[in-house]
Coordinates of C-alpha atoms in Angstrom, one line a residue:
M29 CA 200.5 92.3 200.6
T30 CA 197.9 91.0 198.7
N31 CA 199.4 92.9 195.6
L32 CA 198.6 91.1 192.6
A33 CA 202.9 92.1 191.7
T34 CA 204.1 89.5 193.9
L35 CA 203.8 86.0 191.9
L36 CA 206.2 88.2 189.5
E37 CA 208.5 89.4 192.6
D38 CA 208.3 86.0 194.7
S39 CA 209.4 83.8 191.4
V40 CA 212.4 87.0 190.9
A41 CA 213.0 86.0 194.6
K42 CA 213.4 82.2 194.5
Y43 CA 214.2 81.8 190.2
G44 CA 215.8 85.2 189.0
D45 CA 217.7 83.6 186.6
R46 CA 215.0 81.4 184.9
D47 CA 213.6 82.0 181.6
A48 CA 210.7 84.1 182.1
I49 CA 209.3 85.1 179.1
V50 CA 211.0 84.1 174.8
L51 CA 210.2 85.5 172.1
G52 CA 211.0 84.7 169.4
D53 CA 214.5 84.2 169.5
T54 CA 215.1 87.2 172.9
R55 CA 214.6 85.4 175.9
L56 CA 214.4 87.5 179.8
T57 CA 214.5 86.9 182.2
Y58 CA 212.2 87.0 185.7
A59 CA 215.1 89.7 187.4
A60 CA 214.6 91.5 183.7
V61 CA 210.7 90.9 183.5
D62 CA 211.2 92.9 187.1
Q63 CA 213.3 96.0 186.3
F64 CA 211.5 96.5 183.3
A65 CA 209.2 96.7 185.1
N66 CA 210.0 98.6 188.0
M67 CA 210.7 101.2 185.1
C68 CA 207.3 101.9 183.9
A69 CA 206.3 102.3 188.0
N70 CA 208.4 104.3 188.7
L71 CA 207.4 106.2 185.1
L72 CA 203.6 106.0 186.5
V73 CA 205.1 107.4 189.7
E74 CA 206.5 110.5 188.6
R75 CA 204.0 111.5 186.4
G76 CA 201.4 112.0 189.0
I77 CA 199.7 108.0 188.7
K78 CA 198.5 107.2 192.0
P79 CA 197.6 104.3 193.9
G80 CA 193.7 103.1 192.6
D81 CA 194.1 105.3 189.3
K82 CA 193.2 103.3 186.4
V83 CA 195.8 102.8 183.0
A84 CA 195.0 101.1 179.7
L85 CA 197.0 98.9 178.2
T86 CA 196.5 97.4 174.3
C87 CA 199.3 94.6 173.4
P88 CA 198.6 91.8 171.7
N89 CA 201.1 88.6 173.1
L90 CA 205.0 90.3 173.0
P91 CA 206.5 90.8 176.5
F92 CA 205.9 94.1 176.6
F93 CA 202.3 93.3 177.6
S94 CA 203.5 91.4 180.8
I95 CA 206.3 94.1 181.5
V96 CA 203.7 96.8 181.7
Y97 CA 201.0 95.0 183.7
Y98 CA 202.7 94.3 186.2
G99 CA 204.3 98.0 186.6
I100 CA 200.4 99.5 186.8
L101 CA 200.1 96.5 189.7
K102 CA 202.7 97.1 191.0
A103 CA 202.9 101.3 191.6
G104 CA 199.6 100.0 193.1
A105 CA 197.1 101.2 190.4
T106 CA 194.0 98.7 188.0
V107 CA 195.1 97.6 184.9
V108 CA 192.1 97.9 181.5
P109 CA 193.6 95.7 179.4
L110 CA 192.1 96.7 176.2
N111 CA 192.0 94.6 173.8
V112 CA 193.4 95.3 170.4
L113 CA 191.0 94.6 167.3
L114 CA 189.0 98.0 169.0
K115 CA 188.6 100.7 167.0
G116 CA 188.9 104.6 167.7
R117 CA 185.5 105.2 169.0
E118 CA 185.5 101.7 170.3
V119 CA 188.4 102.6 172.8
A120 CA 187.0 106.4 173.5
Y121 CA 183.9 104.8 175.1
H122 CA 187.0 102.5 177.2
L123 CA 188.6 104.9 178.6
D124 CA 185.8 106.7 179.3
D125 CA 183.9 105.0 181.2
A126 CA 187.0 102.9 183.1
D127 CA 188.6 106.7 184.1
V128 CA 191.5 105.8 182.7
K129 CA 194.4 108.4 183.7
A130 CA 197.3 106.4 181.9
Y131 CA 197.1 104.3 178.9
F132 CA 199.9 102.2 176.7
C133 CA 198.9 101.3 173.2
F134 CA 201.1 99.6 171.0
E135 CA 201.8 100.4 168.0
G136 CA 200.7 98.0 165.7
T137 CA 201.5 97.0 161.9
P138 CA 201.0 98.5 158.8
D139 CA 197.6 96.1 157.8
L140 CA 196.3 96.6 162.0
P141 CA 197.5 99.8 163.6
M142 CA 196.7 100.0 166.8
A143 CA 198.4 102.8 168.4
K144 CA 196.5 105.1 165.6
A145 CA 192.9 103.7 167.0
G146 CA 194.1 104.0 170.3
H147 CA 195.3 107.7 169.8
E148 CA 191.5 108.2 168.4
G149 CA 189.9 107.2 171.6
F150 CA 192.9 109.0 173.1
T151 CA 191.9 111.9 171.9
A152 CA 189.5 111.9 171.9
T153 CA 188.5 110.6 176.6
E154 CA 188.7 114.3 178.7
G155 CA 190.2 111.8 181.2
C156 CA 193.4 110.3 180.6
E157 CA 196.2 112.5 180.0
H158 CA 198.7 110.1 179.4
F159 CA 200.0 107.9 175.6
F160 CA 202.3 105.9 175.1
V161 CA 203.1 103.9 172.3
I162 CA 204.6 101.0 173.1
T163 CA 207.1 100.4 170.1
A164 CA 208.7 97.1 168.5
D165 CA 211.7 98.6 168.6
L166 CA 212.6 100.8 171.0
G167 CA 214.8 103.2 169.3
A168 CA 212.0 104.2 166.8
A169 CA 210.4 107.2 167.2
S170 CA 206.9 107.2 167.9
P171 CA 204.5 106.5 164.6
I172 CA 202.0 108.9 165.9
E173 CA 203.4 113.4 165.9
G174 CA 203.7 114.4 168.9
T175 CA 204.0 111.1 171.0
E176 CA 205.4 109.3 173.1
T177 CA 207.4 106.0 173.1
M178 CA 206.9 104.0 176.8
A179 CA 210.6 103.7 176.0
G180 CA 211.9 106.8 176.1
A181 CA 209.7 107.6 178.3
M182 CA 210.3 104.6 180.3
L183 CA 213.9 103.7 180.2
T184 CA 216.0 107.2 181.7
Q185 CA 213.8 105.4 184.8
S186 CA 215.0 103.7 188.2
P187 CA 215.0 99.7 188.1
E188 CA 214.5 99.3 191.1
F189 CA 210.6 100.1 193.1
T190 CA 208.8 99.6 196.6
S191 CA 205.7 97.8 195.1
V192 CA 203.0 99.9 196.9
A193 CA 200.7 97.9 199.1
T194 CA 197.2 96.7 198.3
D195 CA 194.7 95.8 200.3
D196 CA 192.6 92.1 200.0
A197 CA 189.7 94.5 197.8
D198 CA 191.8 96.8 195.6
T199 CA 190.5 96.6 192.6
A200 CA 193.7 94.9 190.7
V201 CA 192.4 94.0 186.6
I202 CA 189.1 96.0 185.3
L203 CA 188.0 93.0 181.9
Y204 CA 185.2 94.9 180.0
T205 CA 183.0 92.5 179.2
S206 CA 178.9 93.5 177.3
G207 CA 176.9 90.1 179.4
T208 CA 174.4 90.0 176.7
T209 CA 172.7 93.5 176.5
G210 CA 173.9 97.0 175.9
Q211 CA 178.0 98.3 176.7
P212 CA 180.2 96.7 177.7
K213 CA 180.7 96.3 181.8
G214 CA 184.2 96.5 183.1
A215 CA 184.1 93.7 186.2
E216 CA 186.2 95.4 189.1
L217 CA 188.7 92.2 189.5
T218 CA 190.4 92.3 192.3
H219 CA 194.3 91.9 193.9
S220 CA 192.2 88.9 195.7
N221 CA 190.0 86.7 193.1
M222 CA 193.5 87.3 190.2
L223 CA 195.6 85.9 193.1
S224 CA 193.5 82.9 194.8
N225 CA 192.4 82.1 190.8
A226 CA 195.8 81.7 189.1
L227 CA 197.0 79.7 192.4
S228 CA 194.2 77.8 192.2
G229 CA 194.2 76.9 188.3
A230 CA 198.8 76.1 188.7
D231 CA 197.3 73.9 191.4
L232 CA 195.2 72.3 189.2
F233 CA 197.3 70.8 186.5
N234 CA 199.9 70.0 189.6
A235 CA 202.2 73.0 188.7
D236 CA 205.8 72.3 190.5
A237 CA 208.2 74.8 190.3
E238 CA 211.2 72.2 191.0
H239 CA 210.4 70.9 187.4
P240 CA 208.7 74.2 186.2
D241 CA 206.4 74.6 183.0
T242 CA 207.0 75.6 179.4
Y243 CA 203.5 77.6 178.3
L244 CA 202.9 78.6 174.2
C245 CA 200.6 81.4 174.9
V246 CA 198.8 81.6 171.5
L247 CA 195.5 82.9 173.7
P248 CA 195.1 87.0 173.8
L249 CA 196.8 88.6 177.2
F250 CA 193.7 91.1 177.2
H251 CA 191.7 88.1 178.2
S252 CA 191.4 86.7 181.4
F253 CA 191.7 82.9 180.1
G254 CA 195.4 84.1 178.8
Q255 CA 195.7 87.0 181.8
T256 CA 194.8 84.5 184.3
V257 CA 196.1 80.6 182.9
I258 CA 198.9 81.6 180.9
Q259 CA 200.6 84.6 182.4
N260 CA 200.2 84.7 186.0
G261 CA 199.9 80.7 186.8
A262 CA 202.7 80.7 184.5
F263 CA 204.5 83.2 187.2
A264 CA 203.1 81.8 190.5
Y265 CA 205.4 79.3 189.6
G266 CA 208.8 80.4 188.0
G267 CA 207.4 79.0 184.3
T268 CA 208.0 80.0 180.7
V269 CA 205.9 81.9 178.6
V270 CA 206.5 81.1 174.9
M271 CA 204.9 84.3 172.8
L272 CA 202.8 83.9 169.6
P273 CA 201.1 87.3 168.9
R274 CA 198.8 85.7 166.9
F275 CA 197.4 82.3 166.0
E276 CA 198.4 80.0 163.1
A277 CA 197.8 76.7 163.4
E278 CA 201.3 74.9 161.8
P279 CA 203.9 78.1 163.5
A280 CA 202.4 77.0 166.9
L281 CA 203.3 73.7 166.4
Q282 CA 207.1 74.1 165.2
L283 CA 207.4 76.7 168.3
M284 CA 205.6 74.1 170.6
A285 CA 208.5 71.7 168.9
R286 CA 211.3 74.1 169.1
E287 CA 210.6 75.0 172.7
K288 CA 209.2 71.7 174.3
V289 CA 206.2 73.6 175.1
T290 CA 204.7 71.3 177.5
F291 CA 201.5 73.1 178.2
F292 CA 199.3 74.5 175.8
A293 CA 196.3 75.9 176.2
G294 CA 193.6 77.2 173.7
V295 CA 189.9 77.9 172.2
P296 CA 188.8 75.0 170.4
T297 CA 189.2 76.2 166.8
M298 CA 192.7 76.2 167.8
Y299 CA 192.7 72.3 168.7
W300 CA 191.3 72.1 165.0
G301 CA 193.6 73.7 162.9
L302 CA 196.4 72.0 165.3
L303 CA 195.6 68.8 163.8
G304 CA 194.7 70.6 160.4
V305 CA 197.7 70.7 159.4
L306 CA 199.7 68.2 162.2
D307 CA 200.8 66.3 158.7
D308 CA 202.0 68.6 156.4
S309 CA 204.1 70.3 159.3
G310 CA 206.9 69.0 158.8
V311 CA 206.5 68.2 163.2
D312 CA 208.0 65.0 164.2
V313 CA 203.7 64.9 166.1
Q314 CA 206.0 61.8 168.9
D315 CA 208.4 64.5 169.8
L316 CA 205.8 67.0 170.5
A317 CA 203.5 63.9 172.3
A318 CA 206.4 63.3 174.7
N319 CA 207.4 67.1 175.5
L320 CA 203.6 67.6 175.8
R321 CA 201.9 67.2 179.6
V322 CA 198.7 68.9 179.4
A323 CA 196.3 71.0 177.5
V324 CA 192.9 73.1 178.6
S325 CA 190.4 74.3 176.1
G326 CA 187.6 76.2 176.9
G327 CA 185.8 79.7 175.6
A328 CA 183.3 77.1 173.5
A329 CA 182.3 73.6 173.4
L330 CA 185.1 72.1 172.6
P331 CA 183.8 69.0 169.2
V332 CA 183.3 65.6 170.5
E333 CA 185.7 64.8 166.9
V334 CA 187.9 66.8 167.9
H335 CA 188.8 65.4 171.4
K336 CA 188.9 62.3 170.4
E337 CA 191.3 63.3 168.0
F338 CA 193.6 64.9 169.8
E339 CA 193.9 62.3 172.4
R340 CA 194.8 59.9 169.3
R341 CA 198.0 62.1 168.3
F342 CA 199.3 63.4 171.3
G343 CA 198.0 60.8 173.8
V344 CA 197.2 64.1 175.7
T345 CA 193.1 64.7 176.8
I346 CA 192.4 68.4 177.0
L347 CA 190.2 68.9 180.2
E348 CA 187.6 71.5 179.5
G349 CA 187.2 73.6 181.5
Y350 CA 184.5 77.3 182.0
G351 CA 184.5 80.6 183.5
L352 CA 184.0 84.6 182.7
S353 CA 184.9 87.2 182.6
E354 CA 183.6 87.7 186.1
T355 CA 185.1 84.7 187.8
S356 CA 189.3 85.5 187.5
P357 CA 187.8 83.4 184.9
V358 CA 188.4 80.8 186.3
A359 CA 185.4 78.5 188.5
S360 CA 185.4 74.5 187.2
F361 CA 187.5 72.4 185.5
S362 CA 187.9 68.7 184.7
V363 CA 190.0 66.9 187.4
Y364 CA 193.8 66.4 185.8
G365 CA 194.7 62.7 186.0
E366 CA 190.6 61.2 186.1
P367 CA 188.6 60.0 183.3
V368 CA 187.8 62.3 181.1
R369 CA 184.1 63.1 180.9
V370 CA 183.6 64.4 177.7
G371 CA 181.0 67.5 176.9
S372 CA 181.8 68.0 180.5
I373 CA 183.1 71.6 181.8
G374 CA 184.0 69.6 185.5
P375 CA 183.6 70.3 188.9
A376 CA 183.6 73.0 191.0
I377 CA 187.7 74.5 191.4
P378 CA 188.5 74.2 195.4
G379 CA 187.5 77.0 197.0
V380 CA 184.0 77.3 194.2
Q381 CA 180.5 77.3 194.5
M382 CA 178.5 76.0 192.2
K383 CA 174.7 75.7 191.5
L384 CA 171.7 75.9 189.3
I385 CA 169.0 78.1 190.4
K386 CA 165.5 79.3 188.1
D387 CA 164.9 83.2 187.5
D388 CA 163.8 83.8 190.7
W389 CA 167.3 82.6 192.4
S390 CA 165.9 79.5 194.3
D391 CA 167.3 76.5 193.5
S392 CA 166.4 74.2 191.4
E393 CA 165.1 70.5 191.1
P394 CA 167.7 67.5 190.9
G395 CA 167.8 66.7 188.0
E396 CA 166.8 70.0 186.9
I397 CA 168.0 72.1 183.8
G398 CA 169.4 75.6 185.9
E399 CA 171.4 79.5 185.3
I400 CA 174.8 78.3 186.8
A401 CA 175.6 80.9 189.3
I402 CA 179.1 81.0 191.2
K403 CA 180.8 81.4 194.5
G404 CA 183.7 82.1 196.1
P405 CA 186.6 84.2 196.2
N406 CA 187.2 84.0 192.4
V407 CA 183.6 86.3 191.9
M408 CA 184.4 90.0 191.7
K409 CA 182.8 92.6 193.2
G410 CA 180.8 94.0 190.8
Y411 CA 181.0 96.5 187.7
H412 CA 183.1 99.2 187.1
G413 CA 180.4 102.7 188.2
R414 CA 177.2 100.0 187.7
P415 CA 175.3 99.4 191.4
E416 CA 172.6 98.2 189.4
A417 CA 173.9 96.3 186.7
T418 CA 175.8 94.9 189.9
A419 CA 173.0 94.0 192.5
E420 CA 170.6 92.1 188.8
A421 CA 173.6 89.8 188.5
I422 CA 174.9 88.8 192.3
H423 CA 172.8 87.7 194.9
D424 CA 173.5 87.0 198.8
G425 CA 177.1 86.8 197.3
W426 CA 176.0 84.1 194.4
F427 CA 177.1 85.3 190.8
R428 CA 174.5 83.8 188.3
T429 CA 176.2 83.4 184.6
G430 CA 173.3 83.0 182.4
D431 CA 174.4 80.4 181.1
L432 CA 172.5 77.3 181.1
A433 CA 173.7 73.6 182.4
R434 CA 173.0 70.6 184.2
V435 CA 175.4 68.3 186.7
D436 CA 175.7 64.9 186.9
E437 CA 175.8 62.9 190.1
D438 CA 179.7 63.4 190.8
G439 CA 178.9 67.6 190.7
W440 CA 180.4 67.3 187.0
Y441 CA 178.9 70.0 184.9
Y442 CA 178.2 70.0 181.2
I443 CA 176.2 73.3 179.2
V444 CA 173.3 73.3 177.9
D445 CA 173.2 76.1 176.0
R446 CA 175.3 79.7 176.6
S447 CA 174.1 83.1 177.7
K448 CA 170.3 83.6 175.7
D449 CA 171.9 85.6 172.5
M450 CA 175.4 85.7 173.1
I451 CA 177.7 84.5 170.2
I452 CA 181.0 82.9 170.2
R453 CA 182.8 83.6 167.5
G454 CA 186.7 82.2 167.4
G455 CA 186.6 82.3 170.7
Y456 CA 185.3 85.6 171.3
N457 CA 181.9 86.4 172.9
V458 CA 180.5 88.6 171.5
Y459 CA 177.0 90.5 171.7
P460 CA 175.1 91.4 169.8
R461 CA 173.0 94.3 171.3
E462 CA 176.0 96.4 170.7
V463 CA 176.3 95.2 167.1
E464 CA 172.9 96.0 167.1
E465 CA 173.0 99.7 168.2
T466 CA 176.0 100.2 165.8
L467 CA 174.3 99.2 162.4
L468 CA 171.4 101.1 163.8
T469 CA 173.3 104.0 163.3
H470 CA 173.6 103.4 159.4
P471 CA 171.5 106.2 157.5
D472 CA 169.8 103.6 155.5
V473 CA 168.8 100.6 158.4
S474 CA 165.5 100.6 160.3
L475 CA 165.2 98.0 162.2
C476 CA 168.0 94.5 162.4
A477 CA 168.2 91.6 164.5
V478 CA 172.0 90.4 164.5
I479 CA 172.6 86.6 165.2
G480 CA 174.8 83.6 165.3
V481 CA 174.5 81.1 162.4
P482 CA 177.5 78.0 162.7
H483 CA 180.0 78.0 161.1
D484 CA 183.1 74.9 159.9
S485 CA 186.1 76.6 161.4
H486 CA 184.7 79.3 164.1
G487 CA 181.9 78.1 165.5
E488 CA 179.2 81.1 164.9
E489 CA 179.6 83.4 162.4
I490 CA 178.1 86.7 163.2
K491 CA 175.0 87.1 160.6
A492 CA 173.0 91.3 160.4
V493 CA 168.3 90.4 159.4
V494 CA 167.7 94.0 158.6
I495 CA 165.1 95.6 157.4
R496 CA 165.9 99.0 155.1
N497 CA 164.7 102.3 155.8
P498 CA 162.3 103.1 152.6
G499 CA 163.5 104.0 150.0
A500 CA 167.1 103.0 150.6
G501 CA 169.7 101.7 148.5
V502 CA 172.2 99.5 151.1
T503 CA 173.0 96.7 149.6
E504 CA 174.3 93.6 150.7
A505 CA 178.1 93.9 150.6
E506 CA 178.4 98.0 151.2
L507 CA 176.1 97.3 154.6
V508 CA 178.6 94.2 155.9
A509 CA 182.2 97.1 154.3
W510 CA 180.9 99.9 156.3
A511 CA 179.8 97.4 159.9
K512 CA 184.1 96.4 159.1
E513 CA 185.0 100.0 159.4
Q514 CA 183.0 100.8 162.5
M515 CA 183.4 97.8 164.3
A516 CA 186.4 95.4 166.2
A517 CA 187.5 92.5 163.6
Y518 CA 186.2 89.7 165.3
K519 CA 182.3 91.6 165.8
Y520 CA 180.9 92.3 162.7
P521 CA 178.0 90.5 160.6
R522 CA 179.9 88.8 157.2
I523 CA 176.7 88.2 156.5
V524 CA 173.6 90.2 155.3
E525 CA 169.9 89.6 154.7
F526 CA 167.2 91.7 154.0
R527 CA 164.0 90.5 154.8
D528 CA 160.3 93.2 154.9
S529 CA 160.0 92.2 158.8
L530 CA 161.2 90.8 161.7
P531 CA 158.8 87.5 163.7
M532 CA 157.5 89.1 166.8
T533 CA 156.4 88.6 170.1
S534 CA 152.8 90.3 170.9
T535 CA 154.9 92.6 173.5
G536 CA 157.3 94.3 170.6
K537 CA 160.9 92.4 171.2
I538 CA 162.0 90.4 167.3
L539 CA 161.8 86.7 168.1
K540 CA 165.6 85.5 167.3
R541 CA 164.9 81.8 168.1
E542 CA 163.0 82.2 164.3
L543 CA 166.3 83.4 162.3
S544 CA 168.9 81.3 161.1

């Protein structure tokens, strides 16, 4: 059986008394996580969820995420993790597009009321039949009248469950990604995709079940990086996942010291943040360095100075890697134990092939910059409900990434440019077309182009260049405030510039390279 839930179940059999998840003073053993996941699976089966059905999950880095995630898998259903920052309209789109049958949503906080937005999306969806609010206090009532809590529904269930047998090609997880155009698309990742990538990733860093790592989980678990490299990678070898629901540099350092963290994975802005508060944090850097074994970075290019300074202060070389939601995600990584090549995303991981191609799918010439294509057990089976988009992205088993790179004589890759239009803000992928289409629903907006502009801490900031309708009076501040209400926090433009015209090609396409 290749059910991804075997990662948890195998570790329960071997290391049931080990700490699997730590959150503050709460420590859950592998046995406890498994029992709670079994209760969740029993709940889903009781409510009529069948193998292959889609179940959505909105939850920050809390133990509930892993419990529900593995519970869904145990029931033979497919997990659809959703970004915790999505607004009601966006949630509704994802629930509809994925044909979701049940939805678990964390109650959120006063400044980020996830359950409210989630319920707005749920009520706008016809096919989703069950809505469960995850409350931090298991004895609390639902904050939304007329809805039930996960705890109230689940804790009466049996802690015993026999996981549904799944095939290699069955979909385990649907991760949403936009590519560079149109609405978000759901990448269908199979049990085999996710299982092989979790095991390969752990092997890359010399994971040892007899001397398990302690992982600091600051990457969001709804994202493929945190899900595979941290959660699934740790569970594959009986490691401990120390959760931090929201990244803040100083609390992260203090948690690393308290829990003797040996494995840290983050996006470049997180490393930048840690270095910025290191001297004033009150944490003994030597103790941190003595514990830290592995540091990995992905999601965006790591600045050379950050790379060098981290190695100087911690004595650990940051390993850079590369991947996409469509590749489960890990496709390449710098090699643990080998001299670092600053700026490189490393060679393809074992079992995975990478090459550079031209627009027509033919191989690039040696020494030529080309588009990265990936083939292997990590490549998705396709975009949910989008056969044409799948056919455009995958040819003869090769997935084209849209990212341009060069490769050296040893097979180490170097990203030259990201996908043509994609913006990476603080490690989050932002797709201009989606933002543009939302802005165009404003009555005062006639035409717009969304671009990324350099930003000291976020890497890139989102800027909208807008042509107003004749006589329209919306101001920059008003349009930003409106956009904030319509889009997730990482998507909406903080900068708006009004122009009378936009540069165009002869065929009417906007020349974004001429905007700044």
